[in-house]
GROMACS .gro file of N, CA and C in nm:
model
  498
    1GLU      N    1  10.093   6.455  11.450
    1GLU     CA    2  10.062   6.331  11.507
    1GLU      C    3  10.037   6.221  11.389
    2VAL      N    4  10.082   6.299  11.260
    2VAL     CA    5  10.152   6.183  11.144
    2VAL      C    6  10.267   6.142  11.162
    3GLU      N    7  10.337   6.248  11.210
    3GLU     CA    8  10.511   6.183  11.245
    3GLU      C    9  10.473   6.083  11.346
    4VAL      N   10  10.409   6.099  11.450
    4VAL     CA   11  10.364   6.004  11.596
    4VAL      C   12  10.267   5.862  11.534
    5ASP      N   13  10.204   5.869  11.407
    5ASP     CA   14  10.110   5.768  11.318
    5ASP      C   15  10.245   5.703  11.236
    6GLU      N   16  10.325   5.770  11.193
    6GLU     CA   17  10.393   5.680  11.097
    6GLU      C   18  10.520   5.624  11.237
    7LEU      N   19  10.536   5.713  11.276
    7LEU     CA   20  10.644   5.559  11.402
    7LEU      C   21  10.483   5.502  11.448
    8GLN      N   22  10.368   5.493  11.509
    8GLN     CA   23  10.368   5.396  11.516
    8GLN      C   24  10.300   5.282  11.436
    9ARG      N   25  10.311   5.309  11.301
    9ARG     CA   26  10.302   5.195  11.203
    9ARG      C   27  10.403   5.139  11.191
   10LEU      N   28  10.564   5.192  11.156
   10LEU     CA   29  10.689   5.106  11.223
   10LEU      C   30  10.637   5.026  11.292
   11LEU      N   31  10.665   5.086  11.445
   11LEU     CA   32  10.648   5.002  11.541
   11LEU      C   33  10.581   4.861  11.558
   12ALA      N   34  10.516   4.909  11.534
   12ALA     CA   35  10.394   4.741  11.468
   12ALA      C   36  10.424   4.658  11.355
   13GLY      N   37  10.492   4.773  11.253
   13GLY     CA   38  10.567   4.623  11.178
   13GLY      C   39  10.751   4.594  11.222
   14MET      N   40  10.806   4.636  11.324
   14MET     CA   41  10.912   4.603  11.387
   14MET      C   42  10.836   4.482  11.493
   15GLU      N   43  10.747   4.522  11.531
   15GLU     CA   44  10.660   4.437  11.663
   15GLU      C   45  10.637   4.276  11.537
   16LYS      N   46  10.587   4.260  11.473
   16LYS     CA   47  10.575   4.218  11.357
   16LYS      C   48  10.675   4.098  11.313
   17GLU      N   49  10.778   4.180  11.288
   17GLU     CA   50  10.884   4.104  11.242
   17GLU      C   51  10.927   4.046  11.342
   18HIS      N   52  10.971   4.065  11.496
   18HIS     CA   53  10.981   4.073  11.579
   18HIS      C   54  10.926   3.930  11.617
   19ARG      N   55  10.846   3.956  11.638
   19ARG     CA   56  10.736   3.749  11.599
   19ARG      C   57  10.785   3.679  11.530
   20ALA      N   58  10.756   3.737  11.425
   20ALA     CA   59  10.859   3.605  11.284
   20ALA      C   60  10.966   3.564  11.348
   21LEU      N   61  11.040   3.608  11.356
   21LEU     CA   62  11.221   3.607  11.352
   21LEU      C   63  11.212   3.508  11.507
   22LEU      N   64  11.147   3.530  11.648
   22LEU     CA   65  11.146   3.464  11.751
   22LEU      C   66  11.076   3.319  11.714
   23LEU      N   67  10.961   3.320  11.594
   23LEU     CA   68  10.928   3.188  11.532
   23LEU      C   69  11.015   3.064  11.444
   24LYS      N   70  11.124   3.191  11.435
   24LYS     CA   71  11.195   3.094  11.317
   24LYS      C   72  11.312   3.052  11.376
   25MET      N   73  11.369   3.152  11.478
   25MET     CA   74  11.451   3.097  11.619
   25MET      C   75  11.408   3.027  11.638
   26LYS      N   76  11.284   2.974  11.746
   26LYS     CA   77  11.201   2.838  11.784
   26LYS      C   78  11.216   2.714  11.672
   27GLU      N   79  11.132   2.763  11.614
   27GLU     CA   80  11.212   2.607  11.520
   27GLU      C   81  11.342   2.579  11.495
   28GLY      N   82  11.482   2.714  11.467
   28GLY     CA   83  11.597   2.652  11.398
   28GLY      C   84  11.659   2.582  11.536
   29GLU      N   85  11.565   2.615  11.639
   29GLU     CA   86  11.655   2.574  11.796
   29GLU      C   87  11.567   2.386  11.809
   30ALA      N   88  11.409   2.400  11.763
   30ALA     CA   89  11.405   2.261  11.806
   30ALA      C   90  11.440   2.161  11.636
   31GLU      N   91  11.537   2.214  11.545
   31GLU     CA   92  11.552   2.139  11.465
   31GLU      C   93  11.675   2.152  11.518
   32LEU      N   94  11.729   2.209  11.557
   32LEU     CA   95  11.878   2.201  11.630
   32LEU      C   96  11.897   2.029  11.735
   33ALA      N   97  11.809   2.115  11.842
   33ALA     CA   98  11.752   1.997  11.924
   33ALA      C   99  11.741   1.875  11.876
   34ARG      N  100  11.670   1.838  11.752
   34ARG     CA  101  11.645   1.734  11.701
   34ARG      C  102  11.756   1.650  11.624
   35LEU      N  103  11.848   1.787  11.563
   35LEU     CA  104  12.014   1.672  11.494
   35LEU      C  105  12.083   1.656  11.638
   36ARG      N  106  12.092   1.724  11.722
   36ARG     CA  107  12.183   1.696  11.842
   36ARG      C  108  12.113   1.564  11.929
   37GLY      N  109  12.027   1.514  11.939
   37GLY     CA  110  11.919   1.436  11.972
   37GLY      C  111  11.984   1.280  11.859
   38LEU      N  112  11.962   1.310  11.762
   38LEU     CA  113  12.012   1.173  11.669
   38LEU      C  114  12.134   1.119  11.667
   39GLU      N  115  12.113   1.065  11.644
   39GLU     CA  116  12.301   0.978  11.678
   39GLU      C  117  12.346   0.966  11.512
   40GLY      N  118  12.477   0.954  11.531
   40GLY     CA  119  12.527   0.966  11.379
   40GLY      C  120  12.646   1.068  11.422
   41ASP      N  121  12.752   1.017  11.327
   41ASP     CA  122  12.832   1.115  11.322
   41ASP      C  123  12.858   1.198  11.141
   42LYS      N  124  12.773   1.190  11.103
   42LYS     CA  125  12.740   1.239  10.956
   42LYS      C  126  12.849   1.365  10.958
   43LEU      N  127  12.903   1.437  10.930
   43LEU     CA  128  12.882   1.533  10.812
   43LEU      C  129  12.819   1.620  10.803
   44ALA      N  130  12.744   1.600  10.723
   44ALA     CA  131  12.648   1.658  10.633
   44ALA      C  132  12.503   1.699  10.761
   45GLU      N  133  12.543   1.615  10.895
   45GLU     CA  134  12.414   1.675  11.017
   45GLU      C  135  12.538   1.745  11.090
   46ARG      N  136  12.701   1.758  11.095
   46ARG     CA  137  12.731   1.882  11.181
   46ARG      C  138  12.705   1.986  11.093
   47ASP      N  139  12.777   1.963  10.969
   47ASP     CA  140  12.707   2.122  10.875
   47ASP      C  141  12.622   2.165  10.918
   48ARG      N  142  12.541   2.081  10.918
   48ARG     CA  143  12.361   2.183  10.915
   48ARG      C  144  12.365   2.186  11.084
   49SER      N  145  12.426   2.141  11.160
   49SER     CA  146  12.387   2.168  11.327
   49SER      C  147  12.452   2.291  11.335
   50ALA      N  148  12.570   2.361  11.299
   50ALA     CA  149  12.700   2.456  11.288
   50ALA      C  150  12.657   2.593  11.264
   51GLN      N  151  12.564   2.558  11.111
   51GLN     CA  152  12.486   2.603  11.062
   51GLN      C  153  12.375   2.673  11.085
   52LEU      N  154  12.289   2.585  11.142
   52LEU     CA  155  12.187   2.638  11.256
   52LEU      C  156  12.199   2.665  11.350
   53GLU      N  157  12.340   2.687  11.460
   53GLU     CA  158  12.391   2.716  11.507
   53GLU      C  159  12.407   2.875  11.561
   54LYS      N  160  12.442   2.906  11.410
   54LYS     CA  161  12.523   3.079  11.369
   54LYS      C  162  12.379   3.115  11.316
   55GLU      N  163  12.285   3.029  11.247
   55GLU     CA  164  12.173   3.114  11.255
   55GLU      C  165  12.090   3.194  11.339
   56VAL      N  166  12.107   3.058  11.441
   56VAL     CA  167  12.048   3.089  11.561
   56VAL      C  168  12.108   3.230  11.651
   57ALA      N  169  12.226   3.237  11.673
   57ALA     CA  170  12.305   3.313  11.701
   57ALA      C  171  12.313   3.472  11.608
   58MET      N  172  12.281   3.428  11.470
   58MET     CA  173  12.239   3.581  11.421
   58MET      C  174  12.117   3.638  11.474
   59LEU      N  175  12.007   3.562  11.450
   59LEU     CA  176  11.869   3.536  11.532
   59LEU      C  177  11.903   3.634  11.608
   60ARG      N  178  11.956   3.583  11.742
   60ARG     CA  179  11.985   3.671  11.836
   60ARG      C  180  12.022   3.801  11.850
   61GLU      N  181  12.095   3.792  11.781
   61GLU     CA  182  12.147   3.918  11.737
   61GLU      C  183  12.056   3.999  11.662
   62LYS      N  184  11.982   4.031  11.617
   62LYS     CA  185  11.828   4.109  11.519
   62LYS      C  186  11.778   4.096  11.620
   63ILE      N  187  11.737   3.998  11.722
   63ILE     CA  188  11.643   4.040  11.742
   63ILE      C  189  11.645   4.130  11.895
   64HIS      N  190  11.762   4.105  11.953
   64HIS     CA  191  11.844   4.189  12.037
   64HIS      C  192  11.875   4.343  11.932
   65HIS      N  193  11.895   4.409  11.869
   65HIS     CA  194  11.901   4.505  11.833
   65HIS      C  195  11.744   4.528  11.799
   66LEU      N  196  11.636   4.452  11.704
   66LEU     CA  197  11.497   4.523  11.715
   66LEU      C  198  11.407   4.526  11.838
   67ASP      N  199  11.542   4.468  11.928
   67ASP     CA  200  11.386   4.505  12.114
   67ASP      C  201  11.463   4.659  12.078
   68ASP      N  202  11.621   4.675  12.071
   68ASP     CA  203  11.658   4.825  12.074
   68ASP      C  204  11.601   4.939  12.020
   69MET      N  205  11.553   4.881  11.808
   69MET     CA  206  11.539   5.013  11.827
   69MET      C  207  11.342   5.015  11.829
   70LEU      N  208  11.312   4.914  11.871
   70LEU     CA  209  11.177   4.908  11.923
   70LEU      C  210  11.161   5.016  12.045
   71LYS      N  211  11.246   5.018  12.146
   71LYS     CA  212  11.243   5.099  12.279
   71LYS      C  213  11.284   5.252  12.242
   72SER      N  214  11.393   5.259  12.163
   72SER     CA  215  11.392   5.374  12.124
   72SER      C  216  11.271   5.473  12.012
   73GLN      N  217  11.214   5.340  11.945
   73GLN     CA  218  11.042   5.421  11.858
   73GLN      C  219  10.970   5.475  11.973
   74GLN      N  220  10.964   5.364  12.107
   74GLN     CA  221  10.864   5.406  12.203
   74GLN      C  222  10.908   5.523  12.253
   75ARG      N  223  11.022   5.559  12.309
   75ARG     CA  224  11.100   5.716  12.349
   75ARG      C  225  11.025   5.735  12.252
   76LYS      N  226  11.076   5.811  12.157
   76LYS     CA  227  11.021   5.860  12.071
   76LYS      C  228  10.918   5.936  12.031
   77VAL      N  229  10.772   5.823  12.036
   77VAL     CA  230  10.647   5.849  12.062
   77VAL      C  231  10.594   5.944  12.170
   78ARG      N  232  10.658   5.898  12.301
   78ARG     CA  233  10.617   5.898  12.401
   78ARG      C  234  10.660   6.057  12.422
   79GLN      N  235  10.779   6.111  12.365
   79GLN     CA  236  10.866   6.243  12.362
   79GLN      C  237  10.777   6.355  12.282
   80MET      N  238  10.712   6.256  12.182
   80MET     CA  239  10.589   6.356  12.103
   80MET      C  240  10.487   6.364  12.164
   81ILE      N  241  10.425   6.292  12.207
   81ILE     CA  242  10.330   6.247  12.265
   81ILE      C  243  10.329   6.402  12.379
   82GLU      N  244  10.416   6.412  12.516
   82GLU     CA  245  10.437   6.501  12.628
   82GLU      C  246  10.447   6.666  12.464
   83GLN      N  247  10.526   6.678  12.410
   83GLN     CA  248  10.553   6.798  12.365
   83GLN      C  249  10.430   6.863  12.302
   84LEU      N  250  10.325   6.726  12.256
   84LEU     CA  251  10.162   6.774  12.143
   84LEU      C  252  10.144   6.776  12.281
   85GLN      N  253  10.087   6.775  12.387
   85GLN     CA  254  10.077   6.783  12.530
   85GLN      C  255  10.071   6.911  12.613
   86ASN      N  256  10.225   6.926  12.581
   86ASN     CA  257  10.270   7.088  12.619
   86ASN      C  258  10.224   7.158  12.552
   87SER      N  259  10.224   7.143  12.406
   87SER     CA  260  10.185   7.227  12.319
   87SER      C  261  10.019   7.302  12.296
   88LYS      N  262   9.978   7.210  12.335
   88LYS     CA  263   9.792   7.233  12.351
   88LYS      C  264   9.809   7.320  12.514
   89THR      N  265   9.863   7.255  12.631
   89THR     CA  266   9.883   7.335  12.711
   89THR      C  267   9.903   7.447  12.748
   90VAL      N  268   9.974   7.504  12.597
   90VAL     CA  269  10.013   7.648  12.627
   90VAL      C  270   9.939   7.744  12.498
   91ILE      N  271   9.880   7.637  12.454
   91ILE     CA  272   9.743   7.713  12.337
   91ILE      C  273   9.677   7.720  12.451
   92GLN      N  274   9.629   7.613  12.533
   92GLN     CA  275   9.536   7.669  12.587
   92GLN      C  276   9.521   7.822  12.698
   93GLY      N  277   9.668   7.807  12.739
   93GLY     CA  278   9.694   7.950  12.819
   93GLY      C  279   9.700   8.053  12.753
   94LYS      N  280   9.738   8.050  12.625
   94LYS     CA  281   9.779   8.149  12.567
   94LYS      C  282   9.610   8.206  12.495
   95ASP      N  283   9.513   8.074  12.534
   95ASP     CA  284   9.367   8.137  12.405
   95ASP      C  285   9.303   8.164  12.600
   96ALA      N  286   9.382   8.162  12.683
   96ALA     CA  287   9.273   8.219  12.808
   96ALA      C  288   9.320   8.365  12.804
   97VAL      N  289   9.402   8.350  12.779
   97VAL     CA  290   9.504   8.528  12.835
   97VAL      C  291   9.417   8.616  12.721
   98ILE      N  292   9.395   8.554  12.577
   98ILE     CA  293   9.373   8.642  12.531
   98ILE      C  294   9.211   8.645  12.560
   99GLN      N  295   9.129   8.557  12.621
   99GLN     CA  296   8.971   8.547  12.666
   99GLN      C  297   8.957   8.665  12.755
  100GLU      N  298   9.110   8.672  12.844
  100GLU     CA  299   9.067   8.750  12.966
  100GLU      C  300   9.115   8.907  12.905
  101LEU      N  301   9.191   8.910  12.828
  101LEU     CA  302   9.228   9.059  12.745
  101LEU      C  303   9.070   9.153  12.639
  102LYS      N  304   8.992   8.996  12.565
  102LYS     CA  305   8.867   9.037  12.523
  102LYS      C  306   8.759   9.078  12.621
  103GLU      N  307   8.804   9.021  12.788
  103GLU     CA  308   8.692   9.105  12.920
  103GLU      C  309   8.687   9.167  12.901
  104ARG      N  310   8.850   9.223  12.890
  104ARG     CA  311   8.860   9.402  12.972
  104ARG      C  312   8.861   9.487  12.864
  105LEU      N  313   8.876   9.397  12.752
  105LEU     CA  314   8.860   9.536  12.639
  105LEU      C  315   8.724   9.593  12.639
  106HIS      N  316   8.633   9.508  12.666
  106HIS     CA  317   8.495   9.489  12.619
  106HIS      C  318   8.456   9.662  12.701
  107PRO      N  319   8.487   9.670  12.851
  107PRO     CA  320   8.460   9.768  12.939
  107PRO      C  321   8.520   9.905  12.861
  108LEU      N  322   8.597   9.868  12.806
  108LEU     CA  323   8.665   9.938  12.770
  108LEU      C  324   8.622  10.051  12.590
  109GLN      N  325   8.591   9.973  12.543
  109GLN     CA  326   8.512   9.976  12.415
  109GLN      C  327   8.379  10.045  12.464
  110ASN      N  328   8.300  10.051  12.564
  110ASN     CA  329   8.201  10.099  12.634
  110ASN      C  330   8.221  10.201  12.640
  111LEU      N  331   8.340  10.217  12.766
  111LEU     CA  332   8.392  10.359  12.727
  111LEU      C  333   8.412  10.497  12.674
  112GLU      N  334   8.453  10.413  12.546
  112GLU     CA  335   8.517  10.507  12.444
  112GLU      C  336   8.394  10.528  12.372
  113MET      N  337   8.255  10.446  12.369
  113MET     CA  338   8.179  10.455  12.296
  113MET      C  339   8.055  10.603  12.423
  114HIS      N  340   8.117  10.603  12.522
  114HIS     CA  341   8.011  10.703  12.588
  114HIS      C  342   8.100  10.813  12.563
  115ASP      N  343   8.232  10.792  12.536
  115ASP     CA  344   8.238  10.924  12.562
  115ASP      C  345   8.252  10.992  12.388
  116ARG      N  346   8.248  10.917  12.322
  116ARG     CA  347   8.190  11.004  12.189
  116ARG      C  348   8.110  11.015  12.206
  117ILE      N  349   7.971  10.925  12.270
  117ILE     CA  350   7.792  10.984  12.244
  117ILE      C  351   7.762  11.127  12.336
  118GLU      N  352   7.941  11.177  12.451
  118GLU     CA  353   7.941  11.278  12.493
  118GLU      C  354   7.998  11.376  12.428
  119HIS      N  355   8.056  11.348  12.377
  119HIS     CA  356   8.126  11.477  12.275
  119HIS      C  357   8.038  11.488  12.161
  120LEU      N  358   8.023  11.446  12.124
  120LEU     CA  359   7.883  11.509  11.991
  120LEU      C  360   7.748  11.616  12.082
  121ILE      N  361   7.758  11.520  12.177
  121ILE     CA  362   7.622  11.588  12.323
  121ILE      C  363   7.719  11.728  12.293
  122GLU      N  364   7.834  11.743  12.337
  122GLU     CA  365   7.886  11.851  12.352
  122GLU      C  366   7.903  11.967  12.242
  123LYS      N  367   7.891  11.869  12.107
  123LYS     CA  368   7.911  11.917  11.946
  123LYS      C  369   7.785  12.035  11.958
  124GLN      N  370   7.688  11.934  11.991
  124GLN     CA  371   7.526  12.001  11.981
  124GLN      C  372   7.523  12.118  12.044
  125VAL      N  373   7.538  12.065  12.148
  125VAL     CA  374   7.465  12.215  12.275
  125VAL      C  375   7.546  12.348  12.204
  126SER      N  376   7.725  12.314  12.177
  126SER     CA  377   7.753  12.420  12.129
  126SER      C  378   7.735  12.494  11.996
  127ARG      N  379   7.660  12.428  11.900
  127ARG     CA  380   7.636  12.434  11.778
  127ARG      C  381   7.467  12.475  11.753
  128GLY      N  382   7.442  12.426  11.850
  128GLY     CA  383   7.256  12.474  11.848
  128GLY      C  384   7.209  12.553  11.872
  129GLY      N  385   7.103  12.594  11.841
  129GLY     CA  386   7.080  12.746  11.805
  129GLY      C  387   6.958  12.667  11.926
  130PRO      N  388   6.834  12.797  11.933
  130PRO     CA  389   6.723  12.801  11.998
  130PRO      C  390   6.607  12.704  11.984
  131SER      N  391   6.636  12.656  11.819
  131SER     CA  392   6.538  12.571  11.775
  131SER      C  393   6.522  12.391  11.749
  132SER      N  394   6.737  12.428  11.769
  132SER     CA  395   6.737  12.282  11.808
  132SER      C  396   6.719  12.229  11.948
  133ARG      N  397   6.698  12.065  11.953
  133ARG     CA  398   6.662  12.018  12.047
  133ARG      C  399   6.801  11.920  12.059
  134VAL      N  400   6.831  11.961  12.171
  134VAL     CA  401   6.942  11.882  12.257
  134VAL      C  402   6.910  11.759  12.367
  135ARG      N  403   6.963  11.672  12.311
  135ARG     CA  404   6.957  11.522  12.375
  135ARG      C  405   7.052  11.537  12.486
  136SER      N  406   7.015  11.559  12.620
  136SER     CA  407   7.067  11.493  12.751
  136SER      C  408   7.187  11.419  12.792
  137LYS      N  409   7.247  11.364  12.833
  137LYS     CA  410   7.337  11.287  12.880
  137LYS      C  411   7.275  11.139  12.932
  138SER      N  412   7.150  11.177  13.050
  138SER     CA  413   7.019  11.097  13.112
  138SER      C  414   6.990  11.063  13.013
  139GLU      N  415   6.918  11.126  12.906
  139GLU     CA  416   6.836  11.045  12.806
  139GLU      C  417   6.938  10.958  12.704
  140TYR      N  418   7.093  10.953  12.669
  140TYR     CA  419   7.135  10.889  12.632
  140TYR      C  420   7.140  10.745  12.737
  141VAL      N  421   7.146  10.753  12.871
  141VAL     CA  422   7.151  10.675  12.933
  141VAL      C  423   7.069  10.614  12.952
  142SER      N  424   6.966  10.674  12.980
  142SER     CA  425   6.794  10.611  12.978
  142SER      C  426   6.748  10.501  12.866
  143ARG      N  427   6.813  10.579  12.786
  143ARG     CA  428   6.793  10.503  12.593
  143ARG      C  429   6.837  10.374  12.625
  144TYR      N  430   6.992  10.352  12.672
  144TYR     CA  431   7.070  10.215  12.690
  144TYR      C  432   6.978  10.164  12.788
  145GLY      N  433   6.936  10.172  12.913
  145GLY     CA  434   6.915  10.049  12.925
  145GLY      C  435   6.999  10.113  13.069
  146GLY      N  436   6.990  10.227  13.180
  146GLY     CA  437   7.098  10.241  13.344
  146GLY      C  438   7.237  10.248  13.284
  147GLY      N  439   7.264  10.281  13.154
  147GLY     CA  440   7.438  10.370  13.204
  147GLY      C  441   7.493  10.280  13.074
  148ARG      N  442   7.392  10.161  13.052
  148ARG     CA  443   7.437  10.050  12.978
  148ARG      C  444   7.500  10.071  12.810
  149VAL      N  445   7.596  10.064  12.786
  149VAL     CA  446   7.604  10.068  12.658
  149VAL      C  447   7.600   9.937  12.545
  150PRO      N  448   7.508   9.945  12.465
  150PRO     CA  449   7.454   9.826  12.396
  150PRO      C  450   7.631   9.668  12.337
  151GLN      N  451   7.615   9.614  12.416
  151GLN     CA  452   7.765   9.516  12.367
  151GLN      C  453   7.779   9.513  12.215
  152LEU      N  454   7.906   9.563  12.217
  152LEU     CA  455   7.940   9.474  12.078
  152LEU      C  456   8.024   9.315  12.029
  153SER      N  457   7.961   9.232  11.937
  153SER     CA  458   8.040   9.140  11.914
  153SER      C  459   8.090   9.103  11.793
  154GLY      N  460   8.209   9.208  11.783
  154GLY     CA  461   8.314   9.205  11.685
  154GLY      C  462   8.338   9.331  11.661
  155PRO      N  463   8.428   9.321  11.534
  155PRO     CA  464   8.472   9.501  11.523
  155PRO      C  465   8.353   9.528  11.428
  156LYS      N  466   8.235   9.579  11.483
  156LYS     CA  467   8.151   9.699  11.359
  156LYS      C  468   8.192   9.772  11.410
  157PRO      N  469   8.101   9.897  11.291
  157PRO     CA  470   8.142  10.006  11.320
  157PRO      C  471   8.028  10.044  11.397
  158LEU      N  472   8.107  10.214  11.462
  158LEU     CA  473   8.022  10.253  11.609
  158LEU      C  474   7.859  10.272  11.495
  159PRO      N  475   7.754  10.305  11.526
  159PRO     CA  476   7.650  10.337  11.514
  159PRO      C  477   7.649  10.492  11.493
  160LEU      N  478   7.575  10.564  11.317
  160LEU     CA  479   7.620  10.713  11.304
  160LEU      C  480   7.521  10.789  11.383
  161ILE      N  481   7.519  10.858  11.418
  161ILE     CA  482   7.444  10.989  11.492
  161ILE      C  483   7.448  11.115  11.399
  162ARG      N  484   7.359  11.096  11.360
  162ARG     CA  485   7.289  11.212  11.253
  162ARG      C  486   7.221  11.313  11.349
  163VAL      N  487   7.285  11.480  11.334
  163VAL     CA  488   7.189  11.585  11.425
  163VAL      C  489   7.158  11.647  11.349
  164VAL      N  490   7.011  11.630  11.356
  164VAL     CA  491   6.995  11.765  11.194
  164VAL      C  492   6.891  11.877  11.271
  165GLU      N  493   6.931  11.996  11.213
  165GLU     CA  494   6.916  12.108  11.300
  165GLU      C  495   6.812  12.207  11.119
  166THR      N  496   6.742  12.234  11.232
  166THR     CA  497   6.591  12.278  11.179
  166THR      C  498   6.606  12.413  11.228
   0.00000   0.00000   0.00000
C-alpha cells in the first residue's frame, strides 16, 4: 500500500509536469506562429524561430516520453492493486479453512473431555469402596444438559475433578 501511494504520488507529479510542458509547448507554438506571421527577414527572428522549433520538438519528445512513463506507472499500480486483491482473497480463503478446522475441532475437544470424564468414573469405580459414592455416566450427562459438554472458548485448561474418598 505504501508503494502504491508512492507510485500514485509520482504519477500525480508526472501529470503536473505533463500539463506544464503542454502549456509551455503551446506558448512556444504561439510565439513561433506570431514570428512566422511577421514580415521581415531579420536574422534574429530566424534564429529565434529555429530555436523555438527545436524547443517545440524537444518538448514533444519529452511529452511522448512522459506519456510512456505515465502508462507504465499506471500498469504497475494496476498490477499491485491486483496482487493486493489476490492476496486478500487468499487470506480470506485461509481464514475460512481455519474457521472450518476450528469448527471441526470443537466436537473432538468435547469428545476428549467426555472420554476423560468416563476414564475418571472408571477409576473411581475400580478404586471406590462401599462408602464412596460414584457418579454414573448418566449423572454427568444430565449435569451438562443432555450430553453436551460445556463449550471451550480457547485453550483453557480442563477442569480438575477431585474425588474425595471417605
